[in-house]
Short mmCIF file of C-alpha atoms in Angstrom, two decimals:
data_model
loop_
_atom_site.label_atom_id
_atom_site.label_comp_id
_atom_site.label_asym_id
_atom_site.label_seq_id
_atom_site.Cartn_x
_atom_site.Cartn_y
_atom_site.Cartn_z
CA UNK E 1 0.00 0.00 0.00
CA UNK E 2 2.24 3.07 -1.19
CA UNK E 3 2.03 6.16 0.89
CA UNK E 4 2.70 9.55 -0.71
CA UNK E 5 4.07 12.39 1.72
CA UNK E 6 3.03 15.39 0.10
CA UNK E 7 3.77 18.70 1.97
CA UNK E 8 3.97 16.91 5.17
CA UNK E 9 0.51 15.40 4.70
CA UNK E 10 -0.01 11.41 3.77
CA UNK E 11 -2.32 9.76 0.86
CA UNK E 12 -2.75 6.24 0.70
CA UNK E 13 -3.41 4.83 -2.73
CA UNK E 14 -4.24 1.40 -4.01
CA UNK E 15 -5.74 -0.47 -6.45
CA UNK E 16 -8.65 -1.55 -3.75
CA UNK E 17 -9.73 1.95 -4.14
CA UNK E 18 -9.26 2.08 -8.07
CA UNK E 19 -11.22 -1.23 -8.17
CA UNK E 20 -14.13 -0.47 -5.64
CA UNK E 21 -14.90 2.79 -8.42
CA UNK E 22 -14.84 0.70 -11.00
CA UNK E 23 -17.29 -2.27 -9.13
CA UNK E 24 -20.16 0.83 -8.79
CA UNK E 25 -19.79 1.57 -12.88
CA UNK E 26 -23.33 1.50 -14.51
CA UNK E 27 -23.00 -0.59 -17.85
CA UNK E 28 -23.59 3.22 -19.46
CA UNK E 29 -20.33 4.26 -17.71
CA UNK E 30 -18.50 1.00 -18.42
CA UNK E 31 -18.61 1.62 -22.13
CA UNK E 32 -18.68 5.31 -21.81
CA UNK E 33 -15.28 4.79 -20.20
CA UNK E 34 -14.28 2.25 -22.35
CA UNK E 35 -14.48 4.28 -25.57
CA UNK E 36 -13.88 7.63 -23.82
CA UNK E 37 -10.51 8.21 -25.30
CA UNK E 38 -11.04 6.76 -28.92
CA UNK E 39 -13.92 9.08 -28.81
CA UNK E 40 -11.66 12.33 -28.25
CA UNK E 41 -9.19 11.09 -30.54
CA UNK E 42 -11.72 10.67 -33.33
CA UNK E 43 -13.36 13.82 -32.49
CA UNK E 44 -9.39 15.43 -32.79
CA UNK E 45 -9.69 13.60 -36.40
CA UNK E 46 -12.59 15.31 -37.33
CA UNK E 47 -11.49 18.62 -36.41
CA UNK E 48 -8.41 17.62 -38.66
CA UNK E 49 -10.60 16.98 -41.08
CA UNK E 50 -12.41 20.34 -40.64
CA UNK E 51 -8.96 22.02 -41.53
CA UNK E 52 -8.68 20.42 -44.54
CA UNK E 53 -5.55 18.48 -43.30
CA UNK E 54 -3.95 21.92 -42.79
CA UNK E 55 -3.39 20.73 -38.76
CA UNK E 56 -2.41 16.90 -37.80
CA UNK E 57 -4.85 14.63 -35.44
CA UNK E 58 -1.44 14.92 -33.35
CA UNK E 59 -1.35 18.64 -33.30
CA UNK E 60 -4.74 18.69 -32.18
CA UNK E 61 -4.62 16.75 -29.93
CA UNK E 62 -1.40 18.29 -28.41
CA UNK E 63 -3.23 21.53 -28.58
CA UNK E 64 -6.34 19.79 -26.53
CA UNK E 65 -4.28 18.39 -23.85
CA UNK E 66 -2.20 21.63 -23.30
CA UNK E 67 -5.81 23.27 -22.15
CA UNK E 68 -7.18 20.35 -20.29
CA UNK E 69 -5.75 21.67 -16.91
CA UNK E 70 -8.61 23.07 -14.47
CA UNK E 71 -10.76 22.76 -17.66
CA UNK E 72 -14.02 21.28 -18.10
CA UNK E 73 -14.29 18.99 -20.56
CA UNK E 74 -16.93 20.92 -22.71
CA UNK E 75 -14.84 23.96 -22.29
CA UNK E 76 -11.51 22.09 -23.06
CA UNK E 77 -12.86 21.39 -26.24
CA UNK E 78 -14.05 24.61 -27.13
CA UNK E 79 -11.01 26.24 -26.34
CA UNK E 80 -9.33 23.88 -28.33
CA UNK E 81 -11.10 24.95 -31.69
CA UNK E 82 -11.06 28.52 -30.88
CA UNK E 83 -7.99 28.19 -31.23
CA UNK E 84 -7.50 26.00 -34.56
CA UNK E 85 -10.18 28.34 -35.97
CA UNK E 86 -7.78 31.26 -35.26
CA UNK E 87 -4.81 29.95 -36.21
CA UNK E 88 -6.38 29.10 -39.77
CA UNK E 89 -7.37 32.46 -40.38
CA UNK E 90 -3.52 33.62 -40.05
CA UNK E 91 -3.55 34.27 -36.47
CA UNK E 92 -0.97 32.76 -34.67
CA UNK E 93 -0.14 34.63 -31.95
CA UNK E 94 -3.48 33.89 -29.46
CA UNK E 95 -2.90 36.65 -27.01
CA UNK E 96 -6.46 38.36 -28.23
CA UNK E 97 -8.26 35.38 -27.39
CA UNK E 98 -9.26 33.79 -24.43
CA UNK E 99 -9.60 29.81 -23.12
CA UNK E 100 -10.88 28.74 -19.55
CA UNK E 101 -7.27 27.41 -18.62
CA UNK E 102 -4.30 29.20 -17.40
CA UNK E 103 -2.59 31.61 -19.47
CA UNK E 104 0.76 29.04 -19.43
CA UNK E 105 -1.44 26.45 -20.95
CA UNK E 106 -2.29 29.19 -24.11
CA UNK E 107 1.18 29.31 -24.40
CA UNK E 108 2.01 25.41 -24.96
CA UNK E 109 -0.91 25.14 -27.17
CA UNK E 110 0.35 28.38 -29.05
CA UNK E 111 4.01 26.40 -29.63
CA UNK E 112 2.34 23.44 -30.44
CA UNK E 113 -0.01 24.76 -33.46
CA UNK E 114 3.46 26.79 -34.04
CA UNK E 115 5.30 23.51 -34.60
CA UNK E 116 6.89 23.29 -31.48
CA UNK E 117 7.87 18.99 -30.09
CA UNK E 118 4.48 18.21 -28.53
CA UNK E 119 5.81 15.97 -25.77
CA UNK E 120 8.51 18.36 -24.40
CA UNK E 121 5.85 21.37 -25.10
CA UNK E 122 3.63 19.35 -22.61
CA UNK E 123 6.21 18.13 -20.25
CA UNK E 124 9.28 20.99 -20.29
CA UNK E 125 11.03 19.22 -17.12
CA UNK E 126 11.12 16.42 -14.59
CA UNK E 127 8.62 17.17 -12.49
CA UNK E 128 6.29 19.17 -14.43
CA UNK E 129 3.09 18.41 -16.95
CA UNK E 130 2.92 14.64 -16.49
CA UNK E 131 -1.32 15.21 -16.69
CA UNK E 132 -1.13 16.57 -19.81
CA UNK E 133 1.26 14.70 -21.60
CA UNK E 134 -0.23 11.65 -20.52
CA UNK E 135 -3.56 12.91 -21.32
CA UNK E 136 -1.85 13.46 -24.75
CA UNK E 137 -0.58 9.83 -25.19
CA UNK E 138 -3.73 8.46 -23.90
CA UNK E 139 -5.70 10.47 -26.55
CA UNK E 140 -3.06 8.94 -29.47
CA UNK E 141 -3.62 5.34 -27.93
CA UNK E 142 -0.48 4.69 -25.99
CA UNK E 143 -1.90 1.62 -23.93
CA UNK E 144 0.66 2.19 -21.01
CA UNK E 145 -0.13 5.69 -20.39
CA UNK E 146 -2.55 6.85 -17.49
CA UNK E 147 -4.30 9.91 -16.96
CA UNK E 148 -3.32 11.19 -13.59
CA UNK E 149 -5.79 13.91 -13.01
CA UNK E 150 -7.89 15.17 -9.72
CA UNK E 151 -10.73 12.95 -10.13
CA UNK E 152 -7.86 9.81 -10.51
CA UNK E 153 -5.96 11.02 -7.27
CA UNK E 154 -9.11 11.17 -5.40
CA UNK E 155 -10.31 7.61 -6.73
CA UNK E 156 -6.97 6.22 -6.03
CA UNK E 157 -6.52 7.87 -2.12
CA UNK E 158 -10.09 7.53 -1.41
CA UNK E 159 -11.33 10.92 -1.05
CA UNK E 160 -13.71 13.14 -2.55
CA UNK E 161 -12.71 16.74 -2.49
CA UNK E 162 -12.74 19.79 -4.86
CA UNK E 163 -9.63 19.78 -7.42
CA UNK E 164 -8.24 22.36 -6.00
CA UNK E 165 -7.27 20.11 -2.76
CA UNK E 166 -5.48 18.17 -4.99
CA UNK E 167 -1.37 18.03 -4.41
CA UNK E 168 0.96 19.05 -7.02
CA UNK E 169 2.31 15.69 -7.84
CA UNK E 170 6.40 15.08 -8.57
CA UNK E 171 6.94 12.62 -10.94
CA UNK E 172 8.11 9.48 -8.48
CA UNK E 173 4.63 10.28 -7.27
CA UNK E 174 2.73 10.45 -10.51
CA UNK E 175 4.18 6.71 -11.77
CA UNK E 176 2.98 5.52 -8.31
CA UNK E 177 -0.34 6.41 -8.70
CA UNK E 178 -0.43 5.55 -12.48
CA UNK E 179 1.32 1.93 -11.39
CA UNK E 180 -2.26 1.48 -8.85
CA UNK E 181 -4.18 1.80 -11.94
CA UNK E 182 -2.14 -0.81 -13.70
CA UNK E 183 -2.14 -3.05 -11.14
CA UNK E 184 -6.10 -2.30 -10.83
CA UNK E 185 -6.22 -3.26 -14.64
CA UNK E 186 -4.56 -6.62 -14.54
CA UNK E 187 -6.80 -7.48 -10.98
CA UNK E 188 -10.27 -6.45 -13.14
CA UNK E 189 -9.60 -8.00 -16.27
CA UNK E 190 -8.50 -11.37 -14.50
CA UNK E 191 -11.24 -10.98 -12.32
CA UNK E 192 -13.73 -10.31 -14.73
CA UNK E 193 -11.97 -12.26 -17.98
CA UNK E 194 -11.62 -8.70 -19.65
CA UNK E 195 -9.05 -7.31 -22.00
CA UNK E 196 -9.02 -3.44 -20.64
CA UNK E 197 -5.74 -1.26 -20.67
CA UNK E 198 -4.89 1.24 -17.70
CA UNK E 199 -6.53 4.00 -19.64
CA UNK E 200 -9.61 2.64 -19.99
CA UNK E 201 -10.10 1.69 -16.15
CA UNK E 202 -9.14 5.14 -15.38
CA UNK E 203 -11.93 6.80 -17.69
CA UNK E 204 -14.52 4.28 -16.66
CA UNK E 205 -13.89 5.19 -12.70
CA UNK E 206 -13.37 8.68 -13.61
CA UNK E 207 -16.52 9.20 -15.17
CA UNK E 208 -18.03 6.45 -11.83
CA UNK E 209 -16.53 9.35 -9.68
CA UNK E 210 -18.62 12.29 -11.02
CA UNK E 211 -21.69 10.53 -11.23
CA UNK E 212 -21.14 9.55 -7.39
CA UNK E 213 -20.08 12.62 -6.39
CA UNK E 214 -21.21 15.25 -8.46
CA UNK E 215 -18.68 16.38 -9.74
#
C-alpha cells in the first residue's frame, strides 16, 4: 500500500480503491469509459478533417491536452477549436483570445499549433506536466499511459474533495499512482476475464466518480 508524503501530509493509494470505483460503474459508464478516449481522438480527427488536413490529429490533440488543466471537458474542447479556428485564419499569436485554462497552458498550445515537439511542449522538465502529456498519449492510444488527473488522485486515495485540494504531484509520485491503476487493470480484467488497458479503467472510474459525487 504506497504512501505519498506530500507537503507533510499522507495519501494512501491502491488499487482496492481504483477497483471499488470501477465495481459501482453502470453498464452506461462502463462503455462510456471504455471508448472515452477513442472518442476524443476521433473527435481530434474530425477537427483535422475540418482544416482540410492543414493541422495533424497529433497537433490537435497536443493543442487539446495543453488546455485540459482546471478545464471542463466541454470547455476544453471549445477552447481547443477557438484556437485552430484562429490559427487558420492567419492568427498565430493567441494573445487576443481567451480559453478557460491558465494563461501558461495558451502558451504550450500556441508552440504546439506553431510547430513546437508536442511531448517536451507538454512536459518541459522532470517534475512538471505529467497530466497533460499523458492525457496526450492516452488520446493517441499509448496503452501504457494513465491519466493522472484530480478525479484519478481522489479515486486512487479515497477521497472526494474539490480539485483544488489536490497536491501538485512530482513525478516518483505520478508513476505511483499511475502503477495502482495498472495493477487495478490486470486485478479487473482477470477478475472479470476482460481485455481493458490502464486507460480505460481510469476513464470508466473517472466518469463512476462524477456521477457519485457530483462532480
Amino acid at each position: 500500500m504506497p504512501t505519498l508524503t506530500i507537503a507533510k501530509k499522507d495519501y494512501k493509494v491502491t488499487k482496492d480503491n481504483i477497483v471499488k470505483m470501477y465495481d459501482k460503474a453502470t453498464k452506461a459508464e462502463y462503455w462510456h469509459g471504455v471508448d472515452w478516449y477513442t472518442d476524443a481522438y476521433n473527435m481530434a480527427r474530425d477537427m483535422e478533417s475540418n482544416t482540410d488536413y492543414q493541422i495533424s490529429t497529433e497537433s490537435i490533440v497536443g493543442v487539446i491536452a495543453a488546455l485540459s488543466p482546471n478545464n471542463l471537458w466541454d470547455k476544453n474542447k471549445k477552447d481547443a477549436k477557438t484556437v485552430i479556428d484562429h490559427t487558420l485564419k492567419g492568427n498565430y499569436d493567441l494573445d487576443d483570445i481567451k480559453v478557460s485554462t491558465y494563461n501558461t497552458q495558451k502558451d504550450k498550445a500556441k508552440k504546439i499549433i506553431n510547430g513546437s515537439n508536442i511531448e517536451t511542449t507538454l512536459k518541459p522538465n522532470k517534475n512538471s506536466g505529467m497530466k497533460t502529456l499523458n492525457f496526450f498519449k492516452c488520446i493517441m492510444g499509448d496503452t501504457n499511459a494513465v491519466c493522472v488527473d484530480g478525479h484519478a488522485f481522489h479515486i486512487a486515495s479515497n477521497r472526494v474533495n474539490a480539485l483544488d485540494k489536490v497536491p501538485s504531484l512530482n513525478e516518483k509520485n505520478y508513476n505511483i499512482i499511475a502503477n495502482e491503476y495498472k495493477l487495478a487493470t490486470e486485478f479487473i480484467n482477470k477478475k472479470y476475464n476482460l481485455n481493458l488497458i490502464p486507460s480505460q479503467v481510469q476513464a470508466i472510474t473517472w466518469v463512476t466518480y462524477k456521477r457519485i459525487n457530483n462532480k
